[in-house]
Amino acid sequence: MSARLLQQGQALHQLSRPYQNPNPQLTVMGYTQFRGTVSQLQDPTKIPSGANWIIPVKAWQLASVLSTYSDAIHTAKEIYISHNGMGAAESELELLRHIPCFDWITTHGAWTNTAGIVHHSGHGESWVGPRFPEHQRSASVDILATALPPLNWDANIQRRRWIKLAINCSINAIATLADKENGALEEKPFQLQIVQVCNEVAQVYRQLHTDELPAETLVHAVNTVIKQTRNNRNSMLQDIHAGRPTEIDFLNGYIEKKGQKHQLPTPLNSELADKIRILSNRVK
Ligand SMILES: NC(=O)c1ccc[n+]([C@@H]2O[C@H](COP(=O)([O-])OP(=O)(O)OC[C@H]3O[C@@H](n4cnc5c(N)ncnc54)[C@H](OP(=O)(O)O)[C@@H]3O)[C@@H](O)[C@H]2O)c1
């Protein structure tokens, strides 16, 4: 998205960590072709007030980003958050509720293993919508949509986040424990697990919302993604192999936590979360 916004002539600053050597060179390959420089800032107070903040970080990093840059973020015009999972930094975001805040879900794929070089490896689609119901569609959504189409406004983005949650709870945890590409999940034993994971997600959703999100809808969404990404090794599997923390506490761990809170049994999501935590500790 940074490269696409720069190509549109938008002013963009990238916030780098204080201990990192700022690298203004950015090369993007694949579905986005870009070679240029990006303004790198290490002091968040240098970010102009009234800027739109785009925060695409791992779920477990969001609370730290919001507290580390709290003073500067309070001057933002709008905030765009993009991560897998649910339940990240909820209390920190509540404190920022006076600023329009939007969730950005994407099926694009991008990765990097060298600073300043990004591979835009999968061309997907994006949706942006309000984190809190009082926040209305903004003209900035058009700028994002022009930069990286197709990007659609979804007033009920929270429901879409739950569908994405079911997809990640099913594919990421199950394929990671099997140490297999997504396509392996088409086999019968994995399909039975997917149905149970989705039943538990649907049950928790029903407790927290007034509308219906049937388990069958979730299973269909999971299997659609499995078919589209048969040869992919999911991000959790890659994180485990690279010794990085996973987002498990915000995926199956989130369903487990909400289930416990509302006395709803979530045995398979709890089991998957436990097994991923053990695996994660073992490879550290
Ligand atoms: N990549 C994809 O294809 C894709 C697709 C769909 C959804 N997602 C989801 O999108 C989210 C982001 O994924 P990603 O692949 O972009 O993750 P990522 O490669 O780990 O990128 C996150 C970036 O944020 C930086 N960061 C974190 N905390 C920071 C801080 N306090 N100050 C400055 N920089 C900070 C990280 O720096 P460090 O490396 O120094 O920690 C890292 O460069 C995840 O929830 C992921 O599941 C990703």
Coordinates of C-alpha atoms and ligand atoms in Angstrom, one line a residue:
M1 CA 0.0 0.0 0.0
S2 CA 2.9 2.4 0.8
A3 CA 4.3 2.0 -2.7
R4 CA 0.9 2.4 -4.3
L5 CA 0.2 5.6 -2.4
L6 CA 3.6 7.0 -3.4
Q7 CA 2.8 6.2 -7.0
Q8 CA -0.4 8.2 -6.6
G9 CA 1.7 11.2 -5.4
Q10 CA 0.5 11.0 -1.8
A11 CA 2.7 12.3 1.0
L12 CA 3.8 9.3 3.0
H13 CA 6.1 8.8 6.0
Q14 CA 7.1 5.4 7.3
L15 CA 7.7 5.1 11.0
S16 CA 10.7 2.9 11.8
R17 CA 11.9 1.6 15.1
P18 CA 14.4 3.9 17.0
Y19 CA 17.1 1.2 16.9
Q20 CA 16.8 0.5 13.2
N21 CA 19.0 2.0 10.6
P22 CA 16.4 4.0 8.6
N23 CA 16.5 2.8 5.0
P24 CA 14.7 5.2 2.6
Q25 CA 15.1 2.9 -0.4
L26 CA 12.0 0.8 -1.2
T27 CA 11.8 -1.8 -3.9
V28 CA 8.5 -3.6 -4.5
M29 CA 8.3 -6.6 -6.9
G30 CA 5.5 -8.7 -8.2
Y31 CA 2.0 -7.3 -8.6
T32 CA 3.3 -3.9 -7.6
Q33 CA 6.4 -2.6 -9.4
F34 CA 8.1 0.2 -7.5
R35 CA 11.6 1.5 -6.9
G36 CA 12.0 4.8 -5.0
T37 CA 12.5 6.4 -1.7
V38 CA 10.3 6.7 1.3
S39 CA 10.5 9.3 4.1
Q40 CA 11.6 7.4 7.1
L41 CA 10.9 8.9 10.5
Q42 CA 12.0 7.6 13.9
D43 CA 10.5 10.4 15.9
P44 CA 6.7 10.0 15.9
T45 CA 6.2 13.7 16.9
K46 CA 7.6 14.6 13.4
I47 CA 4.5 13.1 11.8
P48 CA 2.3 16.0 10.8
S49 CA -0.9 16.3 12.9
G50 CA -4.0 15.6 11.0
A51 CA -2.3 12.7 9.2
N52 CA -4.0 9.4 8.4
W53 CA -2.2 6.6 10.3
I54 CA -2.1 3.1 8.6
I55 CA -1.1 0.4 11.1
P56 CA -0.5 -3.0 9.5
V57 CA 1.1 -5.0 12.3
K58 CA 0.8 -8.4 13.9
A59 CA -2.2 -8.6 16.3
W60 CA 0.2 -8.9 19.3
Q61 CA 2.1 -5.8 18.3
L62 CA -0.9 -3.4 18.1
A63 CA -1.2 -2.5 21.8
S64 CA 2.5 -1.7 21.9
V65 CA 2.3 0.5 18.7
L66 CA -0.7 2.4 20.1
S67 CA 0.9 3.0 23.5
T68 CA 4.4 3.8 22.2
Y69 CA 3.1 6.4 19.7
S70 CA 0.1 7.5 21.8
D71 CA 0.8 11.2 21.8
A72 CA 1.4 11.4 18.1
I73 CA -1.6 9.1 17.3
H74 CA -3.9 11.4 19.3
T75 CA -3.3 14.0 16.6
A76 CA -4.4 11.7 13.8
K77 CA -7.2 12.5 11.5
E78 CA -8.1 8.8 10.9
I79 CA -6.6 5.5 11.9
Y80 CA -6.6 2.4 9.6
I81 CA -5.8 -0.9 11.3
S82 CA -4.9 -4.2 9.5
H83 CA -4.2 -7.5 11.3
N84 CA -5.5 -11.0 11.4
G85 CA -7.5 -12.1 14.5
M86 CA -9.7 -10.3 17.0
G87 CA -9.4 -8.7 20.4
A88 CA -6.1 -6.9 19.9
A89 CA -5.6 -3.6 21.8
E90 CA -9.3 -3.2 22.5
S91 CA -8.9 -0.9 25.6
E92 CA -6.3 1.2 23.8
L93 CA -8.6 1.7 20.8
E94 CA -11.5 2.6 23.1
L95 CA -9.3 5.5 24.3
L96 CA -8.9 6.7 20.7
R97 CA -12.6 6.4 19.9
H98 CA -12.9 10.1 19.2
I99 CA -10.8 9.6 16.1
P100 CA -12.4 7.8 13.2
C101 CA -11.0 4.3 13.2
F102 CA -11.3 1.8 10.4
D103 CA -10.5 -1.9 9.9
W104 CA -8.8 -2.9 6.7
I105 CA -9.1 -6.5 5.7
T106 CA -7.1 -7.7 2.7
T107 CA -6.5 -10.9 0.7
H108 CA -3.4 -9.5 -0.9
G109 CA -0.2 -11.3 -0.1
A110 CA 3.1 -9.7 0.5
W111 CA 6.4 -10.7 2.2
T112 CA 9.9 -9.6 2.8
N113 CA 13.1 -11.2 3.9
T114 CA 15.4 -8.3 3.1
A115 CA 14.9 -4.8 4.5
G116 CA 13.6 -2.4 1.8
I117 CA 12.6 -5.2 -0.6
V118 CA 9.0 -6.4 -0.6
H119 CA 7.3 -9.0 -2.8
H120 CA 3.7 -8.4 -3.6
S121 CA 3.1 -12.1 -4.2
G122 CA -0.7 -12.3 -4.3
H123 CA -3.1 -10.0 -5.9
G124 CA -6.3 -9.9 -3.8
E125 CA -9.1 -7.6 -2.7
S126 CA -9.6 -5.3 0.3
W127 CA -12.4 -4.1 2.4
V128 CA -12.5 -1.1 4.8
G129 CA -15.1 -0.4 7.4
P130 CA -15.8 1.3 10.7
R131 CA -14.3 -0.2 13.9
F132 CA -17.0 1.7 15.8
P133 CA -20.5 2.2 14.4
E134 CA -20.5 6.0 14.7
H135 CA -17.6 6.4 12.2
Q136 CA -18.7 7.2 8.7
R137 CA -17.1 6.5 5.4
S138 CA -14.4 9.0 4.7
A139 CA -13.0 10.5 1.4
S140 CA -9.7 8.9 2.3
V141 CA -11.2 5.5 1.5
D142 CA -11.3 6.6 -2.2
I143 CA -7.6 7.4 -2.1
L144 CA -6.8 3.9 -0.7
A145 CA -9.2 2.4 -3.3
T146 CA -7.5 4.3 -6.2
A147 CA -4.1 3.3 -4.9
L148 CA -4.7 -0.5 -4.4
P149 CA -7.9 -1.6 -6.2
P150 CA -10.2 -3.4 -5.7
L151 CA -10.9 -1.9 -2.2
N152 CA -14.5 -1.8 -1.1
W153 CA -16.3 0.0 1.7
D154 CA -18.1 -2.5 4.1
A155 CA -20.3 -0.8 6.7
N156 CA -20.5 -4.2 8.5
I157 CA -16.8 -5.0 8.4
Q158 CA -17.0 -6.6 11.9
R159 CA -19.0 -9.5 10.4
R160 CA -16.4 -9.9 7.7
R161 CA -13.7 -9.9 10.4
W162 CA -15.5 -12.8 12.0
I163 CA -15.6 -14.8 8.7
K164 CA -11.8 -14.0 8.3
L165 CA -11.4 -15.2 11.9
A166 CA -13.0 -18.5 11.2
I167 CA -10.8 -18.9 8.1
N168 CA -7.6 -18.2 10.1
C169 CA -8.7 -20.3 13.1
S170 CA -9.3 -23.3 10.7
I171 CA -6.5 -23.1 8.1
N172 CA -3.7 -21.6 10.2
A173 CA -3.8 -23.7 13.2
I174 CA -4.8 -27.0 11.5
A175 CA -2.3 -26.8 8.6
T176 CA 0.5 -25.6 11.0
L177 CA 0.0 -28.6 13.3
A178 CA 0.0 -30.9 10.2
D179 CA 3.0 -29.0 8.8
K180 CA 1.3 -29.0 5.4
E181 CA 0.2 -26.8 2.6
N182 CA -3.4 -25.5 2.8
G183 CA -4.6 -28.0 0.1
A184 CA -4.0 -30.9 2.5
L185 CA -7.0 -29.7 4.5
E186 CA -9.3 -31.0 1.8
E187 CA -8.8 -34.5 3.3
K188 CA -11.7 -35.9 5.4
P189 CA -10.1 -35.8 9.0
F190 CA -9.2 -32.2 8.5
Q191 CA -12.6 -31.3 7.1
L192 CA -14.2 -32.7 10.3
Q193 CA -12.0 -30.5 12.4
I194 CA -12.9 -27.5 10.2
V195 CA -16.6 -28.1 10.8
Q196 CA -16.1 -28.2 14.6
V197 CA -13.9 -25.1 14.6
C198 CA -16.5 -23.2 12.7
N199 CA -19.4 -24.5 14.9
E200 CA -17.5 -23.2 17.9
V201 CA -16.8 -19.8 16.2
A202 CA -20.5 -19.5 15.2
Q203 CA -21.6 -20.3 18.7
V204 CA -19.4 -17.6 20.2
Y205 CA -20.5 -15.1 17.5
R206 CA -24.2 -15.8 18.3
Q207 CA -23.6 -15.0 22.0
L208 CA -22.0 -11.6 21.1
H209 CA -24.2 -10.4 18.2
T210 CA -27.8 -10.1 17.3
D211 CA -27.5 -11.3 13.7
E212 CA -26.9 -14.8 12.5
L213 CA -23.6 -16.1 11.1
P214 CA -24.3 -19.8 10.4
A215 CA -21.5 -22.3 10.8
E216 CA -22.2 -23.5 7.2
T217 CA -21.3 -20.0 5.9
L218 CA -18.0 -20.2 7.8
V219 CA -17.2 -23.7 6.5
H220 CA -18.0 -22.6 2.9
A221 CA -15.7 -19.5 3.3
V222 CA -12.8 -21.7 4.8
N223 CA -13.1 -24.2 1.9
T224 CA -13.2 -21.5 -0.7
V225 CA -9.9 -20.1 0.6
I226 CA -8.4 -23.6 0.8
K227 CA -9.2 -24.1 -2.9
Q228 CA -7.7 -20.8 -3.8
T229 CA -4.5 -21.3 -1.8
R230 CA -3.8 -25.0 -2.2
N231 CA -0.1 -24.6 -2.5
N232 CA 0.4 -21.9 0.2
R233 CA 2.0 -22.5 3.5
N234 CA 0.1 -20.2 5.8
S235 CA 1.6 -17.3 7.8
M236 CA 1.4 -19.1 11.2
L237 CA 3.4 -22.1 9.8
Q238 CA 5.9 -19.7 8.4
D239 CA 6.1 -17.9 11.7
I240 CA 6.7 -21.2 13.6
H241 CA 9.5 -22.2 11.2
A242 CA 11.1 -18.8 11.5
G243 CA 10.9 -18.9 15.3
R244 CA 8.6 -15.8 15.4
P245 CA 5.7 -15.4 17.7
T246 CA 2.3 -16.4 16.3
E247 CA -1.1 -14.6 16.4
I248 CA -2.7 -17.7 18.1
D249 CA -4.0 -15.8 21.1
F250 CA -6.0 -13.6 18.7
L251 CA -7.3 -16.5 16.7
N252 CA -8.3 -19.8 18.3
G253 CA -7.1 -18.3 21.7
Y254 CA -9.7 -15.5 21.2
I255 CA -12.5 -18.0 20.7
E256 CA -11.3 -19.9 23.8
K257 CA -11.2 -16.7 25.9
K258 CA -14.7 -15.6 24.8
G259 CA -16.0 -19.1 25.3
Q260 CA -14.7 -19.2 28.9
K261 CA -16.2 -15.8 29.6
H262 CA -19.7 -16.8 28.4
Q263 CA -19.5 -20.5 29.6
L264 CA -19.6 -21.8 26.1
P265 CA -17.5 -24.9 25.4
T266 CA -14.8 -24.5 22.7
P267 CA -12.8 -27.7 23.1
L268 CA -11.3 -27.9 19.6
N269 CA -10.3 -24.2 19.4
S270 CA -8.7 -24.5 23.0
E271 CA -6.9 -27.7 22.0
L272 CA -5.5 -26.2 18.8
A273 CA -4.5 -23.0 20.7
D274 CA -2.7 -25.1 23.3
K275 CA -0.9 -27.2 20.7
I276 CA 0.3 -24.1 18.8
R277 CA 1.5 -22.5 22.0
I278 CA 3.5 -25.6 22.9
L279 CA 5.0 -25.8 19.4
S280 CA 5.9 -22.2 19.5
N281 CA 7.7 -22.6 22.8
R282 CA 9.5 -25.7 21.5
V283 CA 11.0 -24.0 18.5
K284 CA 12.0 -20.8 20.4
Ligands
LIG1 N1 1.6 -10.2 4.7 C1 0.5 -10.6 4.2 O1 0.4 -11.2 3.1 C2 -0.8 -10.5 5.0 C3 -2.0 -10.8 4.3 C4 -3.2 -10.7 5.0 C5 -3.2 -10.3 6.4 N2 -2.0 -10.1 7.0 C6 -2.0 -9.7 8.4 O2 -1.6 -8.4 8.5 C7 -0.9 -8.1 9.7 C8 0.5 -7.6 9.3 O3 1.2 -8.6 8.6 P1 2.6 -8.4 7.9 O4 2.9 -9.6 7.1 O5 2.7 -7.1 7.3 O6 3.5 -8.4 9.2 P2 5.0 -8.1 9.3 O7 5.8 -8.4 8.1 O8 5.5 -8.6 10.7 O9 5.0 -6.5 9.4 C9 4.7 -5.7 10.5 C10 5.7 -4.6 10.5 O10 5.4 -3.7 11.6 C11 6.6 -3.3 12.2 N3 6.3 -2.9 13.6 C12 5.7 -3.5 14.6 N4 5.7 -2.8 15.7 C13 6.3 -1.6 15.4 C14 6.6 -0.5 16.1 N5 6.2 -0.3 17.4 N6 7.2 0.5 15.5 C15 7.6 0.4 14.2 N7 7.4 -0.7 13.5 C16 6.7 -1.7 14.1 C17 7.4 -4.6 12.2 O11 8.7 -4.4 12.5 P3 9.6 -5.6 13.2 O12 9.8 -6.5 12.0 O13 10.8 -4.8 13.6 O14 8.8 -6.2 14.3 C18 7.1 -5.1 10.8 O15 8.0 -4.5 9.9 C19 -0.9 -9.5 10.4 O16 -1.9 -9.6 11.3 C20 -1.0 -10.5 9.3 O17 -1.6 -11.7 9.8 C21 -0.8 -10.2 6.3

